[in-house]
Amino acid sequence: MANTNGKAATSLPEKISAKANPEANEATEIAENILYHAKYSPHFSPLKFGPEQALYATAECLRDRLIQLWNETYVHFNKVDPKQTYYLSMEYLQGRALTNAIGNLNLQGPYADALRKLGYELEEIAEQEKDAALGNGGLGRLASCFLDSMATLNLPAWGYGLRYRHGLFKQLISQKGQEEIPEDWLEKFSPWEIVRHDVVFPVRFFGSVEINPDGSRKWVGGDVVQALAYDVPIPGYNTKNTISLRLWEAKARAEDLDLFQFNEGEYELAAQLHSRAQQICTVLYPGDATENGKLLRLKQQFFLCSASLQDIISRFHERNTTEGSRKWSEFPSKVAVQMNDTHPTLAIPELMRLLMDENGLGWDEAWDVTSRTVAYTNHTVLPEALEKWSQSLMWKLLPRHMEIITEIDKRFVKTIRDTRVDLQDKISSLSILDNNPQKPVVRMANLCVVSSHTVNGVAQLHSDILKAELFADYVSIWPNKFQNKTNGITPRRWLRFCSPELSDIITKWLKTDKWITDLDLLTGLRQFADNEELQSEWASAKTANKKRLAQYIERVTGVSIDPTSLFDIQVKRIHEYKRQLMNILGVIYRFKKLKEMKPEERKKTVPRTVMIGGKAFATYTNAKRIVKLVNDVGDVVNSDPEVNEYLKVVFVPNYNVTVAEMLIPGSELSQHISTAGMEASGTSNMKFALNGCLIIGTLDGANVEIREEVGEENFFLFGATADQVPRLRKEREDGLFKPDPRFEEAKQFVKSGVFGSYDYGPLLDSLEGNTGFGRGDYFLVGYDFPSYMDAQAKVDEAYKDRKGWLKMSILSTAGSGKFSSDRTIAQYAKEIWNIEACPVP
Ligand code: NBG
């Protein structure tokens, strides 16, 4: 048997039953099934059974169970034939799957016992798993939370995505700052995916449009690659329903290899299509600064859309044999397609093409079906993130789709011309094609709005801004098209599993664990917020999580932090609008003041550990400079013997889902401090609040609703509001802005060179001047700094009152019920998709 310290690998026992047991749910049977897989689904030498081998065998044991439920779900959906939702997303940030699957199946105890029989702790084995990081940030993690909720709510729904061989890069912190290393989740293999050799569709690129004698059109020629499906089972919590995340991989066929050329020694030429196919799913988000990068990203988007829609249509057709041919007009009552941001916009012209060119529908019928099927979620108002594709690139890669897009645009523009005198001068901004001769582009968001039956934002404020600004003129055309669906997070991963201590306390005080699927029940904690017994249990769970976090920080950074200090965390992608720069300037000011104090004065301050983590896009220079600054400040502060008892600054490297699961439960204060109006929603704010962490933040994104729910006295608010921002920018342009002396002092301190020789000039310059994007302090760091510092002072005061703080913490959790992704998904199901639960009996 394996040993407990998990260091030296040991071999498998001699006698292992040659029978698999997919139904195992009791410790002894599970242990046997794990050993069965270690021996009969071998990936390693039978002589070796270390933690890594144990992980794969455990995953395969669990997978047996998932496959069984997943088959039952598939058969049941097929029998009932409900309307189904297909969620199209270029990104999923799944994180680890083992603990989540065991937890959702309620097999925690048996699996832990089974592994203990084999000499391992479940946590130790779970630690071996790599994150599936097929996404960049909030948008991808949202898609993953949605899948968990769809399964849990027994909804007939599927996720579609791409199987990137390398997910989001690994972030390495060196003296230079951030370095990017390719991610390697498939270096060995993923035990969770099931390759579906029966699900393969051809996807074309380039080529031309052929006109048939009857006038119909057909896309021919070009490259044809194959989309092969990999299914990842997604178990719901406490239900049999197990849905699919279907990830496409691109392949060329054997016959696409030119044997003649190969034999001539022209290996690269001979395998051209193979290598072009392989490129498609090689990496998440290839940099799109170059022409080649752009083409590849567009290929990825089309690949996802085309494969998924062919699959959806073939499933729609599957039923024809038993019930006679299905009518196309029924399609929208069987299929809902949700586009996660504009990345899958090509689903629109692709569905039109498949209906018209492959299935013989006329334009009007195809348009009716398409526009009743697709819906679009907008996730940002940042102009640089609103996708615009070059028309010439599109004509080259997707000639038939460009014809269709042009026709959609033509018809839309005609309707406006004919019916809306008042909008004549708006046509050029409302149209889909921007024919500016300098740079003709297709505006993907406009295509989405024109073609979708529903468009939604992701938090109330964001949806209001969409209606009042970005899409205002469309609102006057289709007043009922626009909705809000405030984001949510799954309470399973983000509380039940990442903080079992706090979960158990909640269950004890609510006398039920039903809150796990009915998060509004958390309001039941309010009545106990002052209860000393609850407060002391609450404090001990927090302390345990803080200690665990402190150990982690020491392990990955070498910095030792004090678990009794206030743990203050900001983790998210590094972006100027998210204002990590304001955070670190605040820290710098605090450091300077601490240095100036006498020792006895310092003793009166509240010791703080500030943790900042997040990845910067590889070519986003200012974001990388911020990472470097945080690290440099940390080096100086943490080694300052006068101050480091009262302040520590840690850059948490390689922030990802798994790191979040460690940080969030141990947090006491978290920062959500974006310039108002710029963060569409934010979702980590919800995770922190749910874990009893107080928020310091602006009135932006979902912060607004969190503050409403938890109570304004439990939220540290500061900063300009979204409606003030344009005026403030204007005033700055007019030279009317007067910076706060604290802000000037902090900047000056950096310039004095205390934090090393790196040139921070260009970063600090972004805060100077009065005009221009990226200059003239576009993100209003200077304007908001004084109110931010005042709010921070209130945090320190509040933390001194232990009881008061614990009460606020409890009320924060108690007020987080709204932010369950179960609520969000139930609203999508009812108000956009029109689908109903279909529980497996
Ligand atoms: C992001 C927003 C976040 C939001 C997530 C999920 C994009 C384009 N948008 O504020 O910046 O929480 O989407 O909706 O990644």
mmCIF file of N, CA and C and ligand atoms in Angstrom, residues 138-139 142 341 379-380 385 458 487 577-578 679-683, ligand 1:
data_model
loop_
_atom_site.group_PDB
_atom_site.id
_atom_site.type_symbol
_atom_site.label_atom_id
_atom_site.label_comp_id
_atom_site.label_asym_id
_atom_site.label_seq_id
_atom_site.Cartn_x
_atom_site.Cartn_y
_atom_site.Cartn_z
ATOM 1 N N GLY A 138 -13.083 37.100 -15.517
ATOM 2 C CA GLY A 138 -14.468 37.035 -15.052
ATOM 3 C C GLY A 138 -15.440 36.411 -16.043
ATOM 4 N N LEU A 139 -15.280 36.750 -17.320
ATOM 5 C CA LEU A 139 -16.213 36.254 -18.325
ATOM 6 C C LEU A 139 -16.158 34.722 -18.432
ATOM 7 N N LEU A 142 -17.494 33.129 -15.169
ATOM 8 C CA LEU A 142 -18.955 33.232 -15.155
ATOM 9 C C LEU A 142 -19.560 32.057 -15.924
ATOM 10 N N ASP A 341 -20.915 37.278 -24.846
ATOM 11 C CA ASP A 341 -20.230 38.420 -25.441
ATOM 12 C C ASP A 341 -20.246 38.287 -26.971
ATOM 13 N N HIS A 379 -20.759 42.156 -22.111
ATOM 14 C CA HIS A 379 -19.976 42.113 -20.866
ATOM 15 C C HIS A 379 -19.054 43.308 -20.671
ATOM 16 N N THR A 380 -19.131 44.284 -21.540
ATOM 17 C CA THR A 380 -18.238 45.417 -21.341
ATOM 18 C C THR A 380 -18.693 46.624 -22.152
ATOM 19 N N ALA A 385 -12.628 46.845 -26.180
ATOM 20 C CA ALA A 385 -13.021 45.445 -26.085
ATOM 21 C C ALA A 385 -14.248 45.135 -26.953
ATOM 22 N N VAL A 458 -24.935 42.723 -17.490
ATOM 23 C CA VAL A 458 -24.615 41.759 -16.442
ATOM 24 C C VAL A 458 -24.705 42.292 -15.011
ATOM 25 N N ASN A 487 -25.079 39.199 -12.722
ATOM 26 C CA ASN A 487 -24.232 38.004 -12.607
ATOM 27 C C ASN A 487 -24.390 37.302 -11.259
ATOM 28 N N TYR A 577 -8.297 50.416 -15.575
ATOM 29 C CA TYR A 577 -9.606 50.828 -15.057
ATOM 30 C C TYR A 577 -9.939 50.163 -13.718
ATOM 31 N N LYS A 578 -9.293 49.034 -13.423
ATOM 32 C CA LYS A 578 -9.532 48.369 -12.136
ATOM 33 C C LYS A 578 -8.714 49.011 -11.011
ATOM 34 N N GLU A 679 -16.536 48.877 -14.819
ATOM 35 C CA GLU A 679 -16.579 47.432 -14.541
ATOM 36 C C GLU A 679 -18.015 46.978 -14.760
ATOM 37 N N ALA A 680 -18.231 46.154 -15.780
ATOM 38 C CA ALA A 680 -19.609 45.787 -16.091
ATOM 39 C C ALA A 680 -20.314 45.200 -14.871
ATOM 40 N N SER A 681 -19.664 44.250 -14.216
ATOM 41 C CA SER A 681 -20.283 43.689 -13.017
ATOM 42 C C SER A 681 -19.234 43.418 -11.948
ATOM 43 N N GLY A 682 -18.253 42.569 -12.314
ATOM 44 C CA GLY A 682 -17.372 42.009 -11.300
ATOM 45 C C GLY A 682 -18.093 40.805 -10.736
ATOM 46 N N THR A 683 -17.358 39.760 -10.435
ATOM 47 C CA THR A 683 -17.973 38.601 -9.801
ATOM 48 C C THR A 683 -17.177 38.177 -8.573
HETATM 49 C C1 NBG B 1 -16.142 41.013 -17.982
HETATM 50 C C2 NBG B 1 -16.350 42.283 -17.172
HETATM 51 C C3 NBG B 1 -16.642 41.973 -15.711
HETATM 52 C C4 NBG B 1 -17.770 40.967 -15.622
HETATM 53 C C5 NBG B 1 -17.461 39.747 -16.474
HETATM 54 C C6 NBG B 1 -18.585 38.744 -16.470
HETATM 55 C C7 NBG B 1 -15.241 40.871 -20.281
HETATM 56 C C8 NBG B 1 -15.374 41.308 -21.677
HETATM 57 N N1 NBG B 1 -16.083 41.379 -19.393
HETATM 58 O O1 NBG B 1 -16.979 43.130 -15.020
HETATM 59 O O2 NBG B 1 -15.223 43.117 -17.274
HETATM 60 O O3 NBG B 1 -17.979 40.577 -14.300
HETATM 61 O O4 NBG B 1 -17.230 40.131 -17.813
HETATM 62 O O5 NBG B 1 -19.771 39.322 -16.877
HETATM 63 O O6 NBG B 1 -14.375 40.077 -19.978
#
